[in-house]
Coordinates of C-alpha atoms in Angstrom, one line a residue:
M194 CA 0.0 0.0 0.0
K195 CA 2.9 2.3 0.8
Y196 CA 4.4 1.8 -2.7
V197 CA 1.1 2.6 -4.4
I198 CA 1.0 6.2 -3.0
I199 CA 4.6 6.7 -3.8
I200 CA 4.0 5.6 -7.4
K201 CA 1.0 7.9 -7.6
I202 CA 3.0 10.9 -6.2
V203 CA 5.9 10.3 -8.7
T204 CA 3.4 9.9 -11.6
T205 CA 1.7 13.1 -10.6
S206 CA 4.9 15.0 -10.2
I207 CA 6.2 14.0 -13.6
V208 CA 2.9 14.8 -15.4
W209 CA 2.7 18.2 -13.7
L210 CA 6.3 18.9 -14.6
F211 CA 5.5 18.4 -18.2
T212 CA 2.2 20.2 -18.3
L213 CA 2.9 23.3 -16.2
P214 CA 4.9 25.1 -18.9
F215 CA 1.9 24.7 -21.3
F216 CA -0.5 26.2 -18.7
Y217 CA 1.9 29.1 -18.2
M218 CA 2.3 29.7 -22.0
A219 CA -1.5 29.5 -22.5
L220 CA -2.2 32.0 -19.7
K221 CA 0.7 34.4 -20.7
G222 CA -0.5 34.3 -24.3
G223 CA -4.0 35.1 -23.2
N224 CA -2.7 37.9 -21.0
P225 CA -3.9 36.9 -17.5
D226 CA -3.6 40.5 -16.3
R227 CA -6.4 41.6 -18.7
F228 CA -8.4 38.5 -17.5
R229 CA -8.3 39.8 -13.9
E230 CA -9.2 43.3 -15.0
H231 CA -12.3 42.0 -16.8
L232 CA -13.3 40.0 -13.7
N233 CA -13.2 43.2 -11.7
D234 CA -15.0 45.3 -14.3
L235 CA -17.6 43.0 -16.0
P236 CA -19.6 45.8 -17.7
N237 CA -16.6 46.5 -19.9
L238 CA -17.0 43.1 -21.6
T239 CA -19.7 44.6 -23.8
V240 CA -17.2 46.9 -25.5
L241 CA -14.8 44.1 -26.6
S242 CA -14.9 42.7 -30.0
P243 CA -15.5 39.0 -30.3
T244 CA -11.8 38.3 -31.0
Q245 CA -10.8 40.4 -28.0
L246 CA -13.4 38.7 -25.8
F247 CA -12.0 35.3 -26.8
D248 CA -8.3 36.3 -26.4
Q249 CA -8.6 38.2 -23.2
F250 CA -11.4 36.5 -21.3
L251 CA -12.8 33.2 -22.6
F252 CA -9.5 31.5 -23.5
P253 CA -7.8 32.3 -20.2
G254 CA -11.0 31.3 -18.4
T255 CA -11.0 27.8 -20.0
V256 CA -7.4 27.4 -19.2
W257 CA -8.1 28.2 -15.5
I258 CA -11.0 25.8 -15.4
A259 CA -9.0 23.0 -17.0
I260 CA -6.1 23.5 -14.6
L261 CA -8.4 23.5 -11.5
V262 CA -10.4 20.5 -12.6
F263 CA -7.2 18.6 -13.5
L264 CA -5.8 19.4 -10.1
A265 CA -9.1 18.3 -8.4
M266 CA -9.1 15.1 -10.3
N267 CA -5.5 14.5 -9.5
I268 CA -6.0 15.1 -5.8
G269 CA -9.1 12.9 -5.8
W270 CA -7.0 10.1 -7.4
L271 CA -4.3 10.5 -4.8
I272 CA -6.7 10.2 -1.9
N273 CA -8.9 7.7 -3.7
K274 CA -12.0 9.8 -3.8
K275 CA -14.3 10.6 -6.7
I276 CA -15.2 14.2 -7.7
H277 CA -18.5 15.3 -9.1
P278 CA -19.1 14.1 -12.7
Y279 CA -20.2 17.6 -13.9
L280 CA -16.8 19.0 -12.9
I281 CA -15.2 16.2 -14.9
Y282 CA -17.3 17.0 -18.0
L283 CA -16.7 20.8 -17.7
G284 CA -12.9 20.2 -17.2
S285 CA -12.8 17.7 -20.0
F286 CA -14.5 20.1 -22.4
C287 CA -12.1 22.9 -21.5
G288 CA -9.1 20.6 -21.5
I289 CA -9.8 19.1 -24.9
I290 CA -10.1 22.6 -26.4
N291 CA -6.9 23.8 -24.8
S292 CA -5.1 20.6 -25.7
I293 CA -6.0 20.9 -29.4
F294 CA -4.7 24.5 -29.4
A295 CA -1.6 23.6 -27.5
V296 CA -0.7 20.6 -29.6
T297 CA -1.4 22.1 -33.0
L298 CA 0.3 25.4 -32.2
S299 CA 3.4 24.0 -30.5
L300 CA 3.9 20.7 -32.4
W301 CA 5.9 22.3 -35.2
I302 CA 8.7 23.0 -32.8
G303 CA 8.4 19.7 -31.0
L304 CA 7.0 21.0 -27.7
G305 CA 3.6 19.5 -28.3
L306 CA 5.1 16.0 -27.8
L307 CA 5.8 17.0 -24.1
L308 CA 2.0 17.5 -23.6
I309 CA 1.1 14.0 -24.6
P310 CA 1.8 12.5 -21.1
G311 CA -0.5 15.1 -19.6
I312 CA -3.3 14.4 -22.1
W313 CA -2.9 10.7 -21.5
F314 CA -3.0 11.1 -17.7
A315 CA -6.0 13.5 -17.8
S316 CA -7.8 10.9 -19.9
Y317 CA -6.9 8.2 -17.4
L318 CA -8.2 10.4 -14.5
V319 CA -11.5 11.1 -16.3
R320 CA -12.0 7.3 -16.8
W321 CA -11.0 6.6 -13.2
H322 CA -13.3 9.2 -11.8
I323 CA -16.3 8.2 -14.0
T324 CA -16.0 4.5 -13.6
S325 CA -14.7 4.7 -10.0
E326 CA -12.3 1.8 -10.5
S327 CA -10.2 2.6 -7.4
K328 CA -9.7 -1.0 -6.3
T329 CA -8.7 -2.2 -9.8
T330 CA -6.4 0.8 -10.3
D331 CA -4.6 0.1 -6.9
A332 CA -4.3 -3.6 -7.9
L333 CA -2.6 -2.6 -11.1
L334 CA -0.1 -0.5 -9.3
K335 CA 0.9 -3.1 -6.7

């Protein structure tokens, strides 16, 4: 049992090490300072063009949602607890959109390949939380 948690922590650390640079690039490209400004002054959203609204508010918002749900799924997996399925669906939707952008935009320089372990692990966590196969998963890691 002790080795199972060690394997889970090592897996989590490796995957986050690979995916954090992509989260940072996505947020920096979406200008997170503008995102916080719009959260404080929501009426100004009506003066933005659709492109500005996507670049400065919607895209960084989906990145934050994907990061937080990925973190919640990861913590749930570590402590062997399920999270609510609606959070999984929302995070999966945002994560799929962000992964498509990240892989297609960064694959030409080879960075997209570093995102593949994170995509695989997120897919595994979605399956684990939806099917709640905690005993089977722990048996595979022993």
